[in-house]
Short mmCIF file of N, CA and C in Angstrom, two decimals:
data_model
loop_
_atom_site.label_atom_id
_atom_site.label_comp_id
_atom_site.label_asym_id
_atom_site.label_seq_id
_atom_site.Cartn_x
_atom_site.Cartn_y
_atom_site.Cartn_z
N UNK A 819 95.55 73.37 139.96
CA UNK A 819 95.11 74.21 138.90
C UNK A 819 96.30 74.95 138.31
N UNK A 820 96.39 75.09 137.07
CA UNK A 820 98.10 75.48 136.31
C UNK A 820 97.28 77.64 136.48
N UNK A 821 97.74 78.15 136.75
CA UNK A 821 98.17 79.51 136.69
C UNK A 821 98.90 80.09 135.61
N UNK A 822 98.93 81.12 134.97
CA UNK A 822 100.16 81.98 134.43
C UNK A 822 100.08 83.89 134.71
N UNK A 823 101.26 84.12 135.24
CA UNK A 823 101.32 85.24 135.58
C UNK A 823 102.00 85.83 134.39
N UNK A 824 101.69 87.06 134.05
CA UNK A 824 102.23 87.50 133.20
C UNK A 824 102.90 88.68 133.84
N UNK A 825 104.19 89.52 133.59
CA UNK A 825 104.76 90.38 134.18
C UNK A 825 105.50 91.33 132.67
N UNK A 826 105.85 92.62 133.39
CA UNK A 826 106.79 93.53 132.66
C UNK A 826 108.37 92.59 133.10
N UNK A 827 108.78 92.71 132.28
CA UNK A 827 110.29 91.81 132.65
C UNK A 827 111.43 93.05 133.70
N UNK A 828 110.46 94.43 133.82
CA UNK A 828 111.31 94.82 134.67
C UNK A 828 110.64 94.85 136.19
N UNK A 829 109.51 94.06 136.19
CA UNK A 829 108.74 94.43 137.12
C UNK A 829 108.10 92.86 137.69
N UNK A 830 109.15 92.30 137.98
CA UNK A 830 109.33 90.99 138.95
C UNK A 830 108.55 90.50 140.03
N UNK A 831 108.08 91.69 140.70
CA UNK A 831 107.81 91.31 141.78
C UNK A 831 106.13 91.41 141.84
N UNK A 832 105.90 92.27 140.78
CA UNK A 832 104.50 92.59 140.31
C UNK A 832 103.68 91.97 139.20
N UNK A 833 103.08 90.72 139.55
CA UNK A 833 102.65 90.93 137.62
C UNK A 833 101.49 91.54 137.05
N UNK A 834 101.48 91.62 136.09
CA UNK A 834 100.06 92.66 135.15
C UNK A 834 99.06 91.92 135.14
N UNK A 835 99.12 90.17 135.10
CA UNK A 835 97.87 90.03 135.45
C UNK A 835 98.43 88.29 135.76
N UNK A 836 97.04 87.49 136.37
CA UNK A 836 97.23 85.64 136.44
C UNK A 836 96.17 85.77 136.30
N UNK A 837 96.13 84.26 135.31
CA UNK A 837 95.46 84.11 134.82
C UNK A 837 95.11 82.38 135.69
N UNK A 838 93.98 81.87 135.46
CA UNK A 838 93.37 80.40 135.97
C UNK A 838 93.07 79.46 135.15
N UNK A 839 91.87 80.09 134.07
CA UNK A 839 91.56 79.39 133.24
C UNK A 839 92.29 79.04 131.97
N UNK A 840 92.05 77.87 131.49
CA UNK A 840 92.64 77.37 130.24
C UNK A 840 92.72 77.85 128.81
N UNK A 841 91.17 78.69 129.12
CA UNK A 841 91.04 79.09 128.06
C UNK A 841 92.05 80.47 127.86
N UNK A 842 92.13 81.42 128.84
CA UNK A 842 91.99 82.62 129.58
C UNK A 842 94.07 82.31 129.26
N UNK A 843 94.39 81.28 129.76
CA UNK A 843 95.95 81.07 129.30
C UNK A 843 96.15 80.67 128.20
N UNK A 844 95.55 80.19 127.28
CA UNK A 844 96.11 79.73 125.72
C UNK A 844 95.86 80.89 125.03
N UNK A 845 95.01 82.02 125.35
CA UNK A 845 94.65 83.09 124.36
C UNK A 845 95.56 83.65 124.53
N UNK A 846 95.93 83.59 125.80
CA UNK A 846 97.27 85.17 126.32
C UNK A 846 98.40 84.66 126.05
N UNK A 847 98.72 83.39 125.74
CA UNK A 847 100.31 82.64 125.25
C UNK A 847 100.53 83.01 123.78
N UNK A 848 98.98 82.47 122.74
CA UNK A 848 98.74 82.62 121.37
C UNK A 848 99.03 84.01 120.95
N UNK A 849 98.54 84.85 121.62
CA UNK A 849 99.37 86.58 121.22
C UNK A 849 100.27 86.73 120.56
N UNK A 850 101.23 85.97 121.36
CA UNK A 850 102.54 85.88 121.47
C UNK A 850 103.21 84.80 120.65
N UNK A 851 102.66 84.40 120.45
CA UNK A 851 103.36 83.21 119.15
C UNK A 851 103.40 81.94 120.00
N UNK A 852 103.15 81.71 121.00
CA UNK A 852 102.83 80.48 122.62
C UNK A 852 101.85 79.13 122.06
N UNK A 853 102.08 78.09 121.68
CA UNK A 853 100.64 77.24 122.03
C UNK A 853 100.86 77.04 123.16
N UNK A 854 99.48 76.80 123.90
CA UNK A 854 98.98 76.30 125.31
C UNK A 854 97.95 75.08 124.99
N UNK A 855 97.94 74.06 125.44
CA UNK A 855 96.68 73.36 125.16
C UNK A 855 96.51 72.37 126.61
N UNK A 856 96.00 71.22 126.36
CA UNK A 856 96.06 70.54 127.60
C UNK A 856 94.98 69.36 127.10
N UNK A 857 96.46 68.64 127.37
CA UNK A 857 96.46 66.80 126.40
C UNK A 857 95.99 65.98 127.24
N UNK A 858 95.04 65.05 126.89
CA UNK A 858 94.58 63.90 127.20
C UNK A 858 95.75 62.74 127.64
N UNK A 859 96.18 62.58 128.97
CA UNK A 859 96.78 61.15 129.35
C UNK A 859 96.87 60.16 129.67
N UNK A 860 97.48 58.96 129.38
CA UNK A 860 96.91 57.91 129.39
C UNK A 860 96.69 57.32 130.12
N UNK A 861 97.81 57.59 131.55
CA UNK A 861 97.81 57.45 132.55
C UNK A 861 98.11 58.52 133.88
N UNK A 862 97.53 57.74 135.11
CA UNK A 862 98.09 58.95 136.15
C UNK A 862 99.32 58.25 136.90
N UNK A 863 100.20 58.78 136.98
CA UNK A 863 101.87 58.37 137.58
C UNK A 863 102.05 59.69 138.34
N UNK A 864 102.42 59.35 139.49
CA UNK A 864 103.01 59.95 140.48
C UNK A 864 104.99 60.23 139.81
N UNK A 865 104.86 61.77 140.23
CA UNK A 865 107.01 61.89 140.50
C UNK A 865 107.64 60.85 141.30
N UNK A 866 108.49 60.49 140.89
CA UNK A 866 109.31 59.69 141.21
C UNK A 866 108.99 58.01 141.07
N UNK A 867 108.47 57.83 140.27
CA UNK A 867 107.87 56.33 139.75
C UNK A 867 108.99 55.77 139.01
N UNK A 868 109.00 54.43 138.82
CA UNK A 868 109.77 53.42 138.15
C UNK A 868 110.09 54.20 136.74
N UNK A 869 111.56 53.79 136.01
CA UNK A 869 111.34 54.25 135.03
C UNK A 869 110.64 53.15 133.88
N UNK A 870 110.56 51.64 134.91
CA UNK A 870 109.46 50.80 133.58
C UNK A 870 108.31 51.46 133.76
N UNK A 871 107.82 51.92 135.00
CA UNK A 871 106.12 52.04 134.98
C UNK A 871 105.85 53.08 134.01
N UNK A 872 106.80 54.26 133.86
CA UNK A 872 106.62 55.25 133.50
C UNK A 872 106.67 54.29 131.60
N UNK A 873 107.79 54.22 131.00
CA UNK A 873 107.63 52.99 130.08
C UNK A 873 106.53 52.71 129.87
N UNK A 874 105.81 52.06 130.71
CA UNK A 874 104.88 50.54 130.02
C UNK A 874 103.73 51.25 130.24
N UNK A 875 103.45 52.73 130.99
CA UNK A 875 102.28 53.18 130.80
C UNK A 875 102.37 54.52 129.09
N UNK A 876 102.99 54.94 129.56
CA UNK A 876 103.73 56.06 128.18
C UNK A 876 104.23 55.63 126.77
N UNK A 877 104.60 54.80 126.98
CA UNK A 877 106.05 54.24 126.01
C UNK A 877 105.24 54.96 125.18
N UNK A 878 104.62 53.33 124.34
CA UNK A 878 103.51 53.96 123.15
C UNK A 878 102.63 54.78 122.73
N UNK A 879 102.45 55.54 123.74
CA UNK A 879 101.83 56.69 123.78
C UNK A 879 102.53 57.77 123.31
N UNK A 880 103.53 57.61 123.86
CA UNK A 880 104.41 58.92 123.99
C UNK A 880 105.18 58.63 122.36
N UNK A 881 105.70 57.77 121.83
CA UNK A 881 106.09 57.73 120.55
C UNK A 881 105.14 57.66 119.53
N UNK A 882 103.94 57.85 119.69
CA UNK A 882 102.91 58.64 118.29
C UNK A 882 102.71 59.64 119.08
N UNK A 883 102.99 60.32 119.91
CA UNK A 883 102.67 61.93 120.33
C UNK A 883 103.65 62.70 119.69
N UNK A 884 104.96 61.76 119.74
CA UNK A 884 106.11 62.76 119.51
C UNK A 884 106.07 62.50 117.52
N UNK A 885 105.73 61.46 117.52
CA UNK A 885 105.67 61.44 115.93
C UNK A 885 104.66 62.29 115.26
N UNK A 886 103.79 62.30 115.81
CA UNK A 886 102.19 63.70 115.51
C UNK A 886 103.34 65.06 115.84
N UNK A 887 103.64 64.82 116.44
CA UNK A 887 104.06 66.51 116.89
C UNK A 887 105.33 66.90 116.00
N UNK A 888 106.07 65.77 115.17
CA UNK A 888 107.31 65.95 114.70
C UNK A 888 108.21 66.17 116.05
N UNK A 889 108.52 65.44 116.91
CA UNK A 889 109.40 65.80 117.79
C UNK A 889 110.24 64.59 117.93
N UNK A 890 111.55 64.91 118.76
CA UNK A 890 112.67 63.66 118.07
C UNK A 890 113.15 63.23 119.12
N UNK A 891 113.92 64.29 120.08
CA UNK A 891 114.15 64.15 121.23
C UNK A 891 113.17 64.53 122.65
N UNK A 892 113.68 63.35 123.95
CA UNK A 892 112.92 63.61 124.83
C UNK A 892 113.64 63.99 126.11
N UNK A 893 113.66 65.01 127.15
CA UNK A 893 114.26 64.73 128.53
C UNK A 893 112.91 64.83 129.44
N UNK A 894 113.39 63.19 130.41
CA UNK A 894 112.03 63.23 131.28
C UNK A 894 112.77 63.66 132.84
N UNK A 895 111.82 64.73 133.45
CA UNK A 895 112.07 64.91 134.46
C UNK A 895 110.98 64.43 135.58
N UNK A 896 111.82 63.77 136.60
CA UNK A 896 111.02 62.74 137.48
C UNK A 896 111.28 62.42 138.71
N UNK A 897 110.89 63.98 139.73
CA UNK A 897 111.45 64.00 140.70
C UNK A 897 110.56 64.52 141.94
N UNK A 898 111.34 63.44 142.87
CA UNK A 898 110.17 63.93 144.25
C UNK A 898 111.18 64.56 145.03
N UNK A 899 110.73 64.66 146.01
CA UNK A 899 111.87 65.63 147.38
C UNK A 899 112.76 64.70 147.85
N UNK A 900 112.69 63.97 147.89
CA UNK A 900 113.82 62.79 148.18
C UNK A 900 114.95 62.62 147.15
N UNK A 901 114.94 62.97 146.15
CA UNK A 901 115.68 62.89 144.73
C UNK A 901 117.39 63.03 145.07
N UNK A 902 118.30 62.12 145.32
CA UNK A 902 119.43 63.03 145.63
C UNK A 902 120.27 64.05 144.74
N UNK A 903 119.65 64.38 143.62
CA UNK A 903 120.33 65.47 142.93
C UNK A 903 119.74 66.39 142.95
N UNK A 904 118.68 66.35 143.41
CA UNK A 904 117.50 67.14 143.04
C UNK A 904 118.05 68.93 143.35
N UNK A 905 119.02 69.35 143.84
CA UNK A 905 119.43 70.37 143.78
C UNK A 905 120.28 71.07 142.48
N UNK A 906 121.38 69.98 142.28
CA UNK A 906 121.70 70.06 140.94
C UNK A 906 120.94 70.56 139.91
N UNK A 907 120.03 69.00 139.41
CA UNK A 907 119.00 69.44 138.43
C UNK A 907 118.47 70.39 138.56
N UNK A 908 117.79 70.86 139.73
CA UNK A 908 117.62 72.18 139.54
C UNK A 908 118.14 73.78 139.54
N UNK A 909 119.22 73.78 139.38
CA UNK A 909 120.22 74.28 139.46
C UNK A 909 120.81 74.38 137.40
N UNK A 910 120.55 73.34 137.21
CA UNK A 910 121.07 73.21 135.94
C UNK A 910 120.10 73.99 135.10
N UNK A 911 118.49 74.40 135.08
CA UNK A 911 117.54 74.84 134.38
C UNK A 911 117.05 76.08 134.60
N UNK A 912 117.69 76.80 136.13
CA UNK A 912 117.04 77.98 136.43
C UNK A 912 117.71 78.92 135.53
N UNK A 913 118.81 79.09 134.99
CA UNK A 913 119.57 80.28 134.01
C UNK A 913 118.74 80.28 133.31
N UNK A 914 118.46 81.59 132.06
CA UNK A 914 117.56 81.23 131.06
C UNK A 914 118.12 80.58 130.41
N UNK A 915 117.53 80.12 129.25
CA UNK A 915 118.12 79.65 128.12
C UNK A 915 117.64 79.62 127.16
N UNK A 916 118.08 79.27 125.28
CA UNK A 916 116.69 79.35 124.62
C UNK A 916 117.49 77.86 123.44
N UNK A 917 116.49 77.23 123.43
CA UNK A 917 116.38 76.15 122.31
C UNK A 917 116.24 76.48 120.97
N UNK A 918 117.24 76.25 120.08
CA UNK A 918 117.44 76.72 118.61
C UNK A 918 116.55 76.35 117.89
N UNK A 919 115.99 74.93 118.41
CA UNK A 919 114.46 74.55 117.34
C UNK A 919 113.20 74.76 118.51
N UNK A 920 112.21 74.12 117.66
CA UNK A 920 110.91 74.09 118.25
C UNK A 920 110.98 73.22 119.55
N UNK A 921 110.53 73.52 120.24
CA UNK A 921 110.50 72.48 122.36
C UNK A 921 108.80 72.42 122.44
N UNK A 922 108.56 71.70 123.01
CA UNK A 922 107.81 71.67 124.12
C UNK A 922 107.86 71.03 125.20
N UNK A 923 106.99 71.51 126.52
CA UNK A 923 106.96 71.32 127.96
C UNK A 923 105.73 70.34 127.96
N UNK A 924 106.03 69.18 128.52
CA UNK A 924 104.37 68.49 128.80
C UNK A 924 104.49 68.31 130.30
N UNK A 925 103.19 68.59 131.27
CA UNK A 925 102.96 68.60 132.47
C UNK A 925 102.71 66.74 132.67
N UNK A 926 103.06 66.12 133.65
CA UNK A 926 102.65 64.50 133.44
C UNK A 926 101.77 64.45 134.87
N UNK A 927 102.89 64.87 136.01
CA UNK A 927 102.39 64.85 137.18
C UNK A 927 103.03 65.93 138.11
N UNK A 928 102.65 66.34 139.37
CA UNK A 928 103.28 67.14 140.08
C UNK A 928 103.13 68.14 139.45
N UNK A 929 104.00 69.45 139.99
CA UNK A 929 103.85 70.58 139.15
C UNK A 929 105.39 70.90 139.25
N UNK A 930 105.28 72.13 137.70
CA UNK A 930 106.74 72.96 138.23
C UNK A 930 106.66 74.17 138.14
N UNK A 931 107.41 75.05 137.30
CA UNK A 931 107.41 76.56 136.66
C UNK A 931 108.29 76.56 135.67
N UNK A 932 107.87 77.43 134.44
CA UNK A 932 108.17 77.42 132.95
C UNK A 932 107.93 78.90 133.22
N UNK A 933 109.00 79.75 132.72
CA UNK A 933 108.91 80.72 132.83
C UNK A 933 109.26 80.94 131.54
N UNK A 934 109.14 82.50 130.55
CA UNK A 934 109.25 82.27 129.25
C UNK A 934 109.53 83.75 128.93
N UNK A 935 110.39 84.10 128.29
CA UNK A 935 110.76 85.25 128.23
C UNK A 935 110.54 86.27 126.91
N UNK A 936 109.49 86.89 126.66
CA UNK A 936 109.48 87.46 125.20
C UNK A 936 108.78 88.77 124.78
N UNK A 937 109.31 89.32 124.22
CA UNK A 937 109.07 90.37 123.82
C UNK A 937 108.50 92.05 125.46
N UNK A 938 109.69 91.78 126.05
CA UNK A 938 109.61 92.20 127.21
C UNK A 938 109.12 92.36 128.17
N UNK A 939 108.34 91.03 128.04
CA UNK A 939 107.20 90.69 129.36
C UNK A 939 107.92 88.85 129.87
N UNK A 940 107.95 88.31 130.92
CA UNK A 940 108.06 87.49 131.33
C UNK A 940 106.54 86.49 131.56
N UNK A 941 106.68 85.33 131.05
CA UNK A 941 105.13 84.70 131.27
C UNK A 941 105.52 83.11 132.27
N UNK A 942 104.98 83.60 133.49
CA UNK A 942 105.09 82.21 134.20
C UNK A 942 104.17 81.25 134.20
N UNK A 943 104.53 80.16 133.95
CA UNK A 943 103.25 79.31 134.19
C UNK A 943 103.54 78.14 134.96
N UNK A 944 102.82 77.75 135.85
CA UNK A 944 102.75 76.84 136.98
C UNK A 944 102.10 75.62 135.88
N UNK A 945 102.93 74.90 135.97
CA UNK A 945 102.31 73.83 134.71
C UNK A 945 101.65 72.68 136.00
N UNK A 946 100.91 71.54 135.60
CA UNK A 946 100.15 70.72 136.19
C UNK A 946 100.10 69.59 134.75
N UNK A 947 99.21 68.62 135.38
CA UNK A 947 98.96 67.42 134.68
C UNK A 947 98.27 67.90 133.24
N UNK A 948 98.61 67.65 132.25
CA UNK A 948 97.95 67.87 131.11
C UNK A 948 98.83 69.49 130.38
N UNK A 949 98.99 69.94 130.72
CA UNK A 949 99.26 71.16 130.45
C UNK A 949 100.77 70.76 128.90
N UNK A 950 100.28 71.67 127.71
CA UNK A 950 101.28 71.16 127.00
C UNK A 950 101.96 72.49 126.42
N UNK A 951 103.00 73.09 126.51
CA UNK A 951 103.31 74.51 126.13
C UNK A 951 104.69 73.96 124.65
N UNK A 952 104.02 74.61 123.86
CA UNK A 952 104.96 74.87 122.57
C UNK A 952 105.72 76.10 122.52
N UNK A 953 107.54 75.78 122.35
CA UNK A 953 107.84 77.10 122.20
C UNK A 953 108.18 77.63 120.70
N UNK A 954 107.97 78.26 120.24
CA UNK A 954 108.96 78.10 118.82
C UNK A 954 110.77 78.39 119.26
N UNK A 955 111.25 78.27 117.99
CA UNK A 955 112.82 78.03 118.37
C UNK A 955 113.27 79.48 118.77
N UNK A 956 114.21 79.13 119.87
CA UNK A 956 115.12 80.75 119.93
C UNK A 956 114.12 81.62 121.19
N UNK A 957 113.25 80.52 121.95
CA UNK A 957 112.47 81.47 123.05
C UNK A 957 113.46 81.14 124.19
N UNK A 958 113.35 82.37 124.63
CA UNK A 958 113.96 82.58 125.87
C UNK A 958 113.22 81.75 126.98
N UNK A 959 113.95 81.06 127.82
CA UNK A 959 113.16 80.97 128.99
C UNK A 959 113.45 79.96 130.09
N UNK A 960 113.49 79.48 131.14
CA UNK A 960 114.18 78.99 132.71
C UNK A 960 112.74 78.41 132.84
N UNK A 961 113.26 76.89 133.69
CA UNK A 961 112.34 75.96 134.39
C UNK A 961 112.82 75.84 135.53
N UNK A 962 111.96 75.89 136.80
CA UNK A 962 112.33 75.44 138.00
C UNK A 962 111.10 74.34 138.58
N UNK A 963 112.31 73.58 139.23
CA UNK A 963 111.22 72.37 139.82
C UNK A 963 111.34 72.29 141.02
N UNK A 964 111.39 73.72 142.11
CA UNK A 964 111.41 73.78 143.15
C UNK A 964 112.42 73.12 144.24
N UNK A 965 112.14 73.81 145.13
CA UNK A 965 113.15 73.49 146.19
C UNK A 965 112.98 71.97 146.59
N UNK A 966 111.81 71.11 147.00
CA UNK A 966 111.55 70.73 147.14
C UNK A 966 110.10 69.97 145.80
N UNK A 967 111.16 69.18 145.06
CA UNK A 967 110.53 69.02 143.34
C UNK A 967 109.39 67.72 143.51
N UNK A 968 108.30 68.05 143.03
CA UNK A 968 106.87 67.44 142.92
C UNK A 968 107.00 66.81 141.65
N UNK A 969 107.77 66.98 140.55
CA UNK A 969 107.34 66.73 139.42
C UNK A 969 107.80 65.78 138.20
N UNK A 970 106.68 65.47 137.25
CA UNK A 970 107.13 64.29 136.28
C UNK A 970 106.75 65.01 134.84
N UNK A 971 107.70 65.53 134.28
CA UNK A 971 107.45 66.25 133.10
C UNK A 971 108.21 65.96 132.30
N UNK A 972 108.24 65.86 130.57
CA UNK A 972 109.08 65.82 129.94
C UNK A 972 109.37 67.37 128.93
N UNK A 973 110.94 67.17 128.58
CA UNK A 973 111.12 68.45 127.55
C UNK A 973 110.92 67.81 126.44
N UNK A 974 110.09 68.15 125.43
CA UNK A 974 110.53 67.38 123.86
C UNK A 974 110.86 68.13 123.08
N UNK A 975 111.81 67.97 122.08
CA UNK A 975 112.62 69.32 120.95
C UNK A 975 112.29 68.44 119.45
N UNK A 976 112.28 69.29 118.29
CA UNK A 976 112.23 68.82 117.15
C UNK A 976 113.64 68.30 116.64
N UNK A 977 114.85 68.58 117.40
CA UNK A 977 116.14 68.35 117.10
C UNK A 977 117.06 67.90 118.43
N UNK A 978 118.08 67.69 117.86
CA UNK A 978 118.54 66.65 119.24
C UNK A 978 120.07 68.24 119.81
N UNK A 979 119.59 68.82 119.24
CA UNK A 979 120.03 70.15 119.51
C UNK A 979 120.02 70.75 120.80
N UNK A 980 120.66 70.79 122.24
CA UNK A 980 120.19 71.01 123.71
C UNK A 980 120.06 72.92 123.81
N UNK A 981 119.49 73.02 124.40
CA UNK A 981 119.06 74.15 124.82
C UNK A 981 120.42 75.19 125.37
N UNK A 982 120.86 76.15 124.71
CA UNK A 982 122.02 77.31 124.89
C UNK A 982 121.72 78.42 126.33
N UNK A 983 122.71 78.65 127.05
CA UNK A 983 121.99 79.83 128.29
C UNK A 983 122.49 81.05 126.83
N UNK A 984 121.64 81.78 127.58
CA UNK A 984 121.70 83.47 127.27
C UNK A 984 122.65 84.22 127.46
N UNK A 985 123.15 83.81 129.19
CA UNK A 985 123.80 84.88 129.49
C UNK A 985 123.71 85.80 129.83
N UNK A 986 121.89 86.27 130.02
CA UNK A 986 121.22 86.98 130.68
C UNK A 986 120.44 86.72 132.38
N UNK A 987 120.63 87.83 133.00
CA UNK A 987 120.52 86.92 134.41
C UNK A 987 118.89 87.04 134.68
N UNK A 988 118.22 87.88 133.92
CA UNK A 988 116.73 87.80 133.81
C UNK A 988 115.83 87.06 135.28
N UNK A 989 116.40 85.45 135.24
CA UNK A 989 115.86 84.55 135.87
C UNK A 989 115.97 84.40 137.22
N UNK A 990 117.24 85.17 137.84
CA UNK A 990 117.71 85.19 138.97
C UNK A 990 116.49 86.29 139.78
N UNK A 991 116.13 87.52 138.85
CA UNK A 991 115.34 88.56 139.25
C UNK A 991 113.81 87.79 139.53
N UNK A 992 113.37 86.81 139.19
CA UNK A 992 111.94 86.52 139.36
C UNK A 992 111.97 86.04 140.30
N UNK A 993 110.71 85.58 140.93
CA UNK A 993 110.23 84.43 142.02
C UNK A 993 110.59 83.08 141.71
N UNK A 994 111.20 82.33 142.62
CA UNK A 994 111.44 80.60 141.90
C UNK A 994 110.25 80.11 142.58
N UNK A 995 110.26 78.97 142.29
CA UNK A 995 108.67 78.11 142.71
C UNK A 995 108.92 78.11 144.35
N UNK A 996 108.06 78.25 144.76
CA UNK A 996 107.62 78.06 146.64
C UNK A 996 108.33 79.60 147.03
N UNK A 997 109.09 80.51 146.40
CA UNK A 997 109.04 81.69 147.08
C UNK A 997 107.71 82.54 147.56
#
């Protein structure tokens, strides 16, 4: 079940509220300028699958999703606990950072954490299968795929533009996934 905690960004350890439901998380993202929705897929694929299976079940799917959505570029993340970088990669996404154009997060399989930084509240969300989060450009915000990473998600951006850190250590102060 995908969660989102919402917090004061000075108040980490506490949040103001979590939320469960779908509905209950797209209203409290939408506030905020957030889509939340949760997309129909075509298939179910396990982290760490072939990158044909992932292909020959997605391919075409995934290129009229990204063409509906106007989106150009894709990074797929596709990792189980066995992964040998899997520290790296995750390592590479926990700083914040913020994407100059429009992103979104799609949940495929496994789970991770999308944490999102705005207007002085921090919004975590435990993403899951289906789960699709839009950011607009210039949002702050850090992904972790745990110590031990479950997950098959992709980033998609409207531009082939990569995502800038902040420079703010924001991300270091929160909970990472499995704390």
């Amino acid at each position: 079940m995908s969660s989102l905690a919402v917090h004061l960004h000075t108040s980490p350890e506490l949040p103001n509220k979590v939320l469960n439901h779908a509905d209950d998380i797209a209203s409290t993202l939408a506030a905020v300028g957030i889509d939340y929705r949760q997309v129909e897929l075509p298939a179910a694929l396990r982290p760490g699958c072939e990158q044909a299976e992932f292909d020959a079940a997605y391919g075409l799917w995934l290129q009229a999703f990204m063409g509906n959505e106007g989106h150009v570029q894709q990074e797929l993340f596709n990792l189980q606990r066995n992964h040998p970088q899997k520290l790296e990669l995750r390592a590479r996404y926990l700083d914040e950072q913020a994407q100059p154009s429009v992103s979104a997060w799609l949940f495929i399989g496994g789970f991770a954490q999308l944490s999102v930084h705005l207007d002085g509240y921090v919004y975590v969300l435990q993403g899951e299968r289906g789960d699709l989060l839009t950011l607009p450009a210039g949002t702050r915000h850090w992904f972790d795929l745990g110590e031990e990473p479950h997950v098959l998600a992709l980033r998609l951006s409207v531009s082939d533009e990569a995502p800038e850190r902040t420079g703010d250590d924001i991300a270091r102060r929160f909970p990472r996934l499995g704390d």
